[in-house]
Amino acid sequence: MSLSRPPRRREDARLLTGRGTYADDIDLPGQAHAVFVRSPVAHGILRGIDTAAALAAPGVVAVFTAADLAAAGIGPIPYLPMPGFPMPPPAEAPRPALAADRVRHVGEPIAVVVAETRHQAEDAAELVLAEIEPLPAVTDTAAAVEPGAPLVWDGAAANTGLTWRAGDRAATEAAFAAAAHVTRLRIVNNRVIANPIEPRTAIASYDPDGAAGEGAWSLVCASQGVQYMLRVLCQHTFGVPRERMLVFTYDVGGAFGVKEQPYPEDVAILHAARALGRPVKWRGTRAEHLLSDNHGRDAVMDAELALDAEGGFLAVRLSVLDAMGAYYSVHGPYVTIRNTTNGLPLVYRTPAIDVTVRLVLSNTASTGPYRGAGREAAALVMERLVDAAARETGRDPVALRRRNLIPPEAMPYRSPSGRLYDSGDFAAVLDKALALAWDGFAEREAASRAAGRLRGRGLCCFLECVGGLLYESADIRFPAEGGIDLVVATQSSGQGHETAFPALVAQRLGVPAESIRLRQGDSRDVPRGLASIASRSLIMAGSALAISCDLVLGKARDVAAHRLEVDAADLVFEDGAFRIAGTDRAIGLLEVARWLATGPALPEGLPRSLDSTGDFDAEELNFPNGCHIAEVEIDPETGEARVDRYAAIDDVGVVLNPVIVHGQVQGGIAQGLGQVLAEAIVYDADGQLLSGSLMDYALPRAADVPAMAIGLHEVPARSNPLGVKGAGESGVTGSVAAIANALADALWRAGAVPDVAMPATPERLWQALRRKR
């Protein structure tokens, strides 16, 4: 159930007044500073590295190369299979911490200089000489699979790591053969990058006496979950037991997927700390972030929709060239293969799908999950197809959608991708969105024309498949000093966990939220779990906390019955206390916890503590959905576009805190707007990054984001005890397609071909307006 009086975010005052603790705020006694030497070319044979001048520079402690890490037995950062999702392993493309014999993208680390100060390390890094024999490079995703393209990896023919297929090919072919109309589009999901306000920083140290004398590393970093970091570092890159690696994450200044995994810099400074016997700190810059942190998106998508004579959807066919970069990120191969495919065909009754995905390697930085993580691609494909089909067949785009929506009485509904939608009322969501924003468009369009501008509108009915890995645990503890500690494996990076989780537990246990503390980010003391990815935190960790609450109350009821000398069945729990039914005799939950902390003599079978661990294992993903509507204006003389109006209705299941949900949706819309209108990672033909600073990479500004009409439609999920569905990515998933459709509509109304590549810059829109139908 929703919280009756949602609290204000408790963490905001601390973070906004400079009292947060981020990775760069941490300094350790005796620490040295690391700076990385990076490849200036996109592809080449690394013939040698001359470090002599750097080693002789003032303050330099050491310079490490790939040979040093190899001698220490340190491996690459792997691609990891997704549990429960069968997929053949792709061609080998392991990501090294430092390049050994070949460099494969501009900005790839090839050496790390460690000095007493950061400035000394920066100066010395300029003295490292790398002998690189240039090789031909390929940076364009479509060009990378053309015959004769330079090979990024010798073992990946045609730069293809894997060709993967899903769906029912025969049924799809039959549907297309029988179709009355087929709509075809090529859509490029442009390469972008998450830009959290905090670039990555890491501090590594090594205790030779740790882990019972085996030696133990410690890593402080901005992450999305320390368990995820441990899994990769211990089980794969270092090959050591988890007891030999400690990971600490404090406050995180935004993540959006880009901070979910360990990076080469983390691995290299962990080695340096052990080799030098002292802590080593690396502070990344914005330029390094743009050069070598995981990028997002970058896919060429050929999409087709088959319709019958009445406008019913028969089948969807999708072929994707999915850019991986030079190396796979840890879960990069699954962004399209799993998430995009799972999302098709969104909220529509469509009997068959046929999806083919080629993982394409190129001389660019790795790609990985970025807010939406393939779900926005499913919405972009399907909703662009639906709008195009409506134009081509002379149908109203709303009526065409309405005709094909899955009705609520069909739930649970098995989609052709194999997912089982547990809940949803897609027609009601559409109706609410139309009521917010559809009427009055003719008058607004006329006003725009009178002012010399063009206006278009677009909508997006979408559904996401979220949850990531479907397991999580959470601890509720009652420490001797009082209050309640919640311990989770998820990690807040701005979502409001310090507010949401305590409020959830406070409501269920009937105690003040102020008495509850959230603990996260300490690998010595986190339960089973993964990370805050895939909109899963409240779904998974929240559900685990709800189960923990039930366990706490069960234990407390038995102890309270003993204290009150009655049968447990005679007790009623309300307002945080166990009361004997029909009397005023009661004992509070926190009083029970305090009494147990004194160590009283108890009969056999009664718990000695209320501490409890809740384990939640879900059987299926969750399916938030919504309908977003955008209106854009375009200046035909300059091509400049702006989003003038925006409305969104989201079904994220039960809403515990609408303020937090609205903030998540609004932030996602701003990121989607940025991708459609402004943002692009751009390489030239030689593989040089042309968008290597925020002077060149165009982020949306506050003035670019319109006032938004945001609403909610709650249909409780049946897949978890809270009824929640996840809200972290719906803003992006809905906005990319809605704004792209609005631009296409404006072009169509102006008599132009209704297609423009993203980002729809003024130049591109100006040119598109001159391509007449």
Short mmCIF file of C-alpha atoms in Angstrom, two decimals, residues 267-545:
data_model
loop_
_atom_site.label_atom_id
_atom_site.label_comp_id
_atom_site.label_asym_id
_atom_site.label_seq_id
_atom_site.Cartn_x
_atom_site.Cartn_y
_atom_site.Cartn_z
CA VAL A 267 42.16 -3.04 -11.40
CA ALA A 268 45.40 -1.21 -12.12
CA ILE A 269 45.48 0.76 -8.86
CA LEU A 270 44.60 -2.35 -6.85
CA HIS A 271 47.74 -3.91 -8.28
CA ALA A 272 49.74 -0.75 -7.63
CA ALA A 273 48.65 -0.63 -3.99
CA ARG A 274 49.86 -4.18 -3.37
CA ALA A 275 53.09 -3.69 -5.29
CA LEU A 276 53.93 -0.47 -3.46
CA GLY A 277 52.60 -1.34 -0.03
CA ARG A 278 50.72 1.94 0.24
CA PRO A 279 47.34 3.35 -0.78
CA VAL A 280 46.95 4.66 -4.32
CA LYS A 281 44.26 7.13 -5.38
CA TRP A 282 42.99 7.88 -8.87
CA ARG A 283 40.58 10.71 -9.60
CA GLY A 284 39.01 10.58 -13.02
CA THR A 285 38.36 13.67 -15.09
CA ARG A 286 35.37 14.46 -17.29
CA ALA A 287 37.58 14.02 -20.34
CA GLU A 288 38.60 10.54 -19.21
CA HIS A 289 34.97 9.72 -18.52
CA LEU A 290 33.98 10.65 -22.07
CA LEU A 291 36.98 8.82 -23.54
CA SER A 292 36.88 5.46 -21.85
CA ASP A 293 33.95 4.89 -19.48
CA ASN A 294 31.16 2.77 -20.93
CA HIS A 295 29.14 4.56 -23.57
CA GLY A 296 25.47 3.78 -24.17
CA ARG A 297 23.14 2.93 -27.06
CA ASP A 298 24.66 2.81 -30.60
CA ALA A 299 22.59 0.39 -32.63
CA VAL A 300 21.42 0.27 -36.22
CA MET A 301 17.89 -1.17 -36.18
CA ASP A 302 16.00 -2.34 -39.26
CA ALA A 303 12.40 -2.79 -38.16
CA GLU A 304 9.24 -4.01 -39.86
CA LEU A 305 5.60 -4.20 -38.78
CA ALA A 306 3.02 -6.36 -40.57
CA LEU A 307 -0.66 -5.34 -40.39
CA ASP A 308 -3.87 -6.92 -41.61
CA ALA A 309 -6.52 -5.08 -43.59
CA GLU A 310 -8.24 -3.84 -40.43
CA GLY A 311 -5.03 -2.51 -38.90
CA GLY A 312 -4.38 -5.42 -36.58
CA PHE A 313 -0.74 -6.10 -35.80
CA LEU A 314 0.40 -9.48 -37.15
CA ALA A 315 4.15 -9.55 -36.52
CA VAL A 316 7.27 -7.52 -35.84
CA ARG A 317 10.64 -8.24 -37.41
CA LEU A 318 13.78 -6.56 -36.09
CA SER A 319 17.39 -6.84 -37.18
CA VAL A 320 19.96 -5.03 -35.05
CA LEU A 321 23.64 -4.20 -35.45
CA ASP A 322 24.48 -3.67 -31.80
CA ALA A 323 27.74 -1.84 -31.09
CA MET A 324 29.90 -3.33 -28.35
CA GLY A 325 32.96 -1.13 -28.79
CA ALA A 326 36.40 -2.71 -28.77
CA TYR A 327 35.68 -4.80 -25.67
CA TYR A 328 32.54 -6.15 -24.07
CA SER A 329 31.47 -4.45 -20.90
CA VAL A 330 30.44 -6.87 -18.15
CA HIS A 331 26.79 -7.02 -19.21
CA GLY A 332 26.97 -5.06 -22.47
CA PRO A 333 25.94 -7.95 -24.74
CA TYR A 334 22.62 -8.25 -22.96
CA VAL A 335 21.39 -4.68 -23.43
CA THR A 336 19.75 -5.45 -26.76
CA ILE A 337 19.73 -9.25 -26.77
CA ARG A 338 17.84 -9.46 -23.49
CA ASN A 339 16.21 -6.13 -22.74
CA THR A 340 15.11 -4.97 -26.18
CA THR A 341 13.81 -8.38 -27.16
CA ASN A 342 12.01 -8.85 -23.85
CA GLY A 343 10.20 -5.56 -24.37
CA LEU A 344 8.78 -6.37 -27.79
CA PRO A 345 6.02 -5.85 -28.83
CA LEU A 346 5.31 -3.58 -25.86
CA VAL A 347 1.64 -3.26 -24.91
CA TYR A 348 0.21 -4.64 -28.16
CA ARG A 349 -1.38 -7.93 -29.13
CA THR A 350 1.07 -9.10 -31.78
CA PRO A 351 1.22 -12.85 -32.40
CA ALA A 352 4.79 -13.18 -33.62
CA ILE A 353 8.20 -11.55 -33.44
CA ASP A 354 11.51 -12.36 -35.12
CA VAL A 355 14.61 -10.67 -33.72
CA THR A 356 18.18 -10.95 -34.98
CA VAL A 357 21.01 -9.20 -33.12
CA ARG A 358 24.63 -9.01 -34.24
CA LEU A 359 27.12 -7.92 -31.59
CA VAL A 360 29.47 -5.61 -33.51
CA LEU A 361 33.01 -4.82 -32.44
CA SER A 362 34.66 -1.53 -33.44
CA ASN A 363 37.55 0.71 -32.49
CA THR A 364 35.52 2.67 -29.96
CA ALA A 365 35.01 2.66 -26.21
CA SER A 366 32.91 -0.15 -24.78
CA THR A 367 29.17 0.23 -24.55
CA GLY A 368 27.15 -0.83 -21.55
CA PRO A 369 23.86 -0.27 -19.78
CA TYR A 370 22.71 3.34 -19.70
CA ARG A 371 19.36 4.32 -18.21
CA GLY A 372 16.82 2.46 -20.31
CA ALA A 373 19.43 -0.13 -21.29
CA GLY A 374 17.68 -1.43 -24.40
CA ARG A 375 14.14 -0.90 -23.16
CA GLU A 376 14.09 2.54 -24.75
CA ALA A 377 15.14 0.86 -28.01
CA ALA A 378 12.15 -1.48 -27.93
CA ALA A 379 9.83 1.49 -27.40
CA LEU A 380 11.59 3.53 -30.08
CA VAL A 381 11.28 0.73 -32.64
CA MET A 382 7.68 -0.18 -31.95
CA GLU A 383 6.30 3.31 -31.54
CA ARG A 384 8.07 4.71 -34.58
CA LEU A 385 6.64 1.78 -36.55
CA VAL A 386 3.11 2.38 -35.24
CA ASP A 387 3.15 6.07 -36.11
CA ALA A 388 4.61 5.38 -39.54
CA ALA A 389 2.01 2.68 -40.17
CA ALA A 390 -0.77 5.09 -39.21
CA ARG A 391 0.52 7.69 -41.71
CA GLU A 392 1.00 5.15 -44.47
CA THR A 393 -2.47 3.60 -44.09
CA GLY A 394 -4.36 6.83 -43.37
CA ARG A 395 -5.31 5.79 -39.85
CA ASP A 396 -5.47 7.84 -36.67
CA PRO A 397 -2.41 6.97 -34.57
CA VAL A 398 -4.42 6.83 -31.35
CA ALA A 399 -7.12 4.62 -32.86
CA LEU A 400 -4.50 2.28 -34.32
CA ARG A 401 -2.89 1.88 -30.93
CA ARG A 402 -6.19 1.43 -29.14
CA ARG A 403 -7.25 -1.30 -31.57
CA ASN A 404 -4.18 -3.37 -30.74
CA LEU A 405 -3.77 -2.85 -26.99
CA ILE A 406 -3.70 -5.91 -24.76
CA PRO A 407 -6.90 -5.70 -22.65
CA PRO A 408 -6.66 -5.89 -18.85
CA GLU A 409 -8.79 -9.03 -18.77
CA ALA A 410 -6.06 -10.83 -20.75
CA MET A 411 -3.71 -10.62 -17.77
CA PRO A 412 -1.59 -12.57 -17.10
CA TYR A 413 -0.52 -12.34 -20.73
CA ARG A 414 2.26 -14.30 -22.38
CA SER A 415 4.04 -12.10 -24.92
CA PRO A 416 5.65 -13.51 -28.07
CA SER A 417 9.04 -12.79 -26.50
CA GLY A 418 8.15 -15.28 -23.77
CA ARG A 419 7.57 -12.84 -20.93
CA LEU A 420 4.51 -13.19 -18.72
CA TYR A 421 2.94 -9.79 -18.09
CA ASP A 422 1.32 -10.07 -14.67
CA SER A 423 -0.71 -6.85 -14.69
CA GLY A 424 -1.54 -3.69 -16.61
CA ASP A 425 -4.41 -1.59 -17.89
CA PHE A 426 -2.88 -0.05 -20.98
CA ALA A 427 -6.08 1.49 -22.34
CA ALA A 428 -6.68 3.36 -19.09
CA VAL A 429 -3.10 4.67 -19.14
CA LEU A 430 -3.56 5.87 -22.72
CA ASP A 431 -6.85 7.56 -21.86
CA LYS A 432 -5.33 9.40 -18.90
CA ALA A 433 -2.44 10.65 -21.01
CA LEU A 434 -4.78 11.84 -23.76
CA ALA A 435 -6.88 13.69 -21.20
CA LEU A 436 -3.74 15.50 -20.03
CA ALA A 437 -2.40 16.61 -23.37
CA TRP A 438 -4.22 15.70 -26.58
CA ASP A 439 -7.02 18.24 -26.90
CA GLY A 440 -6.37 21.73 -28.24
CA PHE A 441 -3.58 20.72 -30.58
CA ALA A 442 -5.19 22.30 -33.65
CA GLU A 443 -5.29 25.68 -31.92
CA ARG A 444 -1.69 25.34 -30.74
CA GLU A 445 -0.54 24.33 -34.22
CA ALA A 446 -2.31 27.34 -35.71
CA ALA A 447 -0.63 29.63 -33.19
CA SER A 448 2.76 28.15 -34.05
CA ARG A 449 2.19 28.65 -37.77
CA ALA A 450 1.14 32.23 -37.14
CA ALA A 451 4.46 32.73 -35.39
CA GLY A 452 6.36 31.18 -38.30
CA ARG A 453 7.05 27.86 -36.59
CA LEU A 454 6.08 24.24 -37.18
CA ARG A 455 4.44 22.07 -34.53
CA GLY A 456 4.20 18.32 -34.19
CA ARG A 457 3.02 15.90 -31.57
CA GLY A 458 3.99 12.34 -30.79
CA LEU A 459 3.06 9.73 -28.28
CA CYS A 460 4.64 6.59 -26.95
CA CYS A 461 2.80 3.71 -25.29
CA PHE A 462 5.53 1.62 -23.74
CA LEU A 463 6.28 -1.28 -21.45
CA GLU A 464 9.56 -2.20 -19.80
CA CYS A 465 10.87 -5.52 -18.56
CA VAL A 466 12.88 -4.70 -15.42
CA GLY A 467 14.41 -6.36 -12.39
CA GLY A 468 17.79 -7.61 -13.59
CA LEU A 469 18.80 -10.65 -11.60
CA LEU A 470 15.82 -11.86 -9.63
CA TYR A 471 17.24 -12.36 -6.14
CA GLU A 472 17.98 -10.07 -3.22
CA SER A 473 18.18 -10.18 0.56
CA ALA A 474 17.93 -7.51 3.23
CA ASP A 475 18.71 -7.42 6.94
CA ILE A 476 16.83 -5.66 9.72
CA ARG A 477 18.91 -5.37 12.88
CA PHE A 478 18.30 -3.98 16.34
CA PRO A 479 21.70 -2.76 17.65
CA ALA A 480 22.38 -2.40 21.35
CA GLU A 481 22.55 1.39 21.08
CA GLY A 482 18.93 1.48 19.98
CA GLY A 483 17.01 2.17 16.81
CA ILE A 484 16.89 -0.06 13.77
CA ASP A 485 19.46 -0.70 11.06
CA LEU A 486 18.48 -1.71 7.54
CA VAL A 487 21.29 -3.37 5.61
CA VAL A 488 20.94 -3.77 1.85
CA ALA A 489 23.12 -4.69 -1.13
CA THR A 490 21.56 -2.04 -3.35
CA GLN A 491 23.23 1.35 -3.54
CA SER A 492 21.71 4.80 -3.68
CA SER A 493 23.08 7.22 -6.25
CA GLY A 494 20.39 9.86 -5.91
CA GLN A 495 17.18 7.81 -5.99
CA GLY A 496 16.17 8.48 -2.39
CA HIS A 497 16.88 5.11 -0.77
CA GLU A 498 17.60 6.74 2.60
CA THR A 499 14.03 7.99 2.56
CA ALA A 500 12.15 5.18 0.83
CA PHE A 501 13.50 2.13 2.64
CA PRO A 502 13.19 3.50 6.20
CA ALA A 503 9.69 4.80 5.41
CA LEU A 504 8.65 1.39 4.13
CA VAL A 505 9.91 -0.36 7.24
CA ALA A 506 8.57 2.33 9.58
CA GLN A 507 5.09 1.85 8.17
CA ARG A 508 5.20 -1.91 8.52
CA LEU A 509 6.72 -1.95 12.00
CA GLY A 510 4.84 1.05 13.33
CA VAL A 511 7.97 2.86 14.50
CA PRO A 512 9.24 6.39 13.73
CA ALA A 513 11.20 6.56 10.47
CA GLU A 514 13.72 8.75 12.31
CA SER A 515 14.70 5.72 14.41
CA ILE A 516 15.73 3.77 11.30
CA ARG A 517 19.13 3.97 9.62
CA LEU A 518 20.04 2.66 6.15
CA ARG A 519 23.39 0.90 5.80
CA GLN A 520 24.83 0.17 2.39
CA GLY A 521 28.11 0.09 0.53
CA ASP A 522 30.30 -1.97 2.91
CA SER A 523 31.16 -5.37 1.46
CA ARG A 524 32.02 -6.70 4.91
CA ASP A 525 28.42 -6.29 5.93
CA VAL A 526 25.93 -6.56 3.10
CA PRO A 527 23.51 -9.40 2.52
CA ARG A 528 23.07 -11.51 -0.60
CA GLY A 529 22.22 -9.28 -3.53
CA LEU A 530 23.48 -7.49 -6.59
CA ALA A 531 23.20 -3.75 -7.18
CA SER A 532 20.94 -0.86 -8.06
CA ILE A 533 20.44 -1.55 -11.73
CA ALA A 534 17.47 -2.30 -13.98
CA SER A 535 14.97 -0.33 -11.85
CA ARG A 536 15.18 -3.12 -9.30
CA SER A 537 15.99 -1.54 -5.94
CA LEU A 538 12.49 -1.18 -4.51
CA ILE A 539 11.22 -4.27 -6.30
CA MET A 540 13.94 -6.56 -4.98
CA ALA A 541 15.47 -4.97 -1.87
CA GLY A 542 12.12 -3.43 -0.86
CA SER A 543 10.42 -6.81 -1.12
CA ALA A 544 13.23 -8.41 0.87
CA LEU A 545 12.75 -5.75 3.56
#
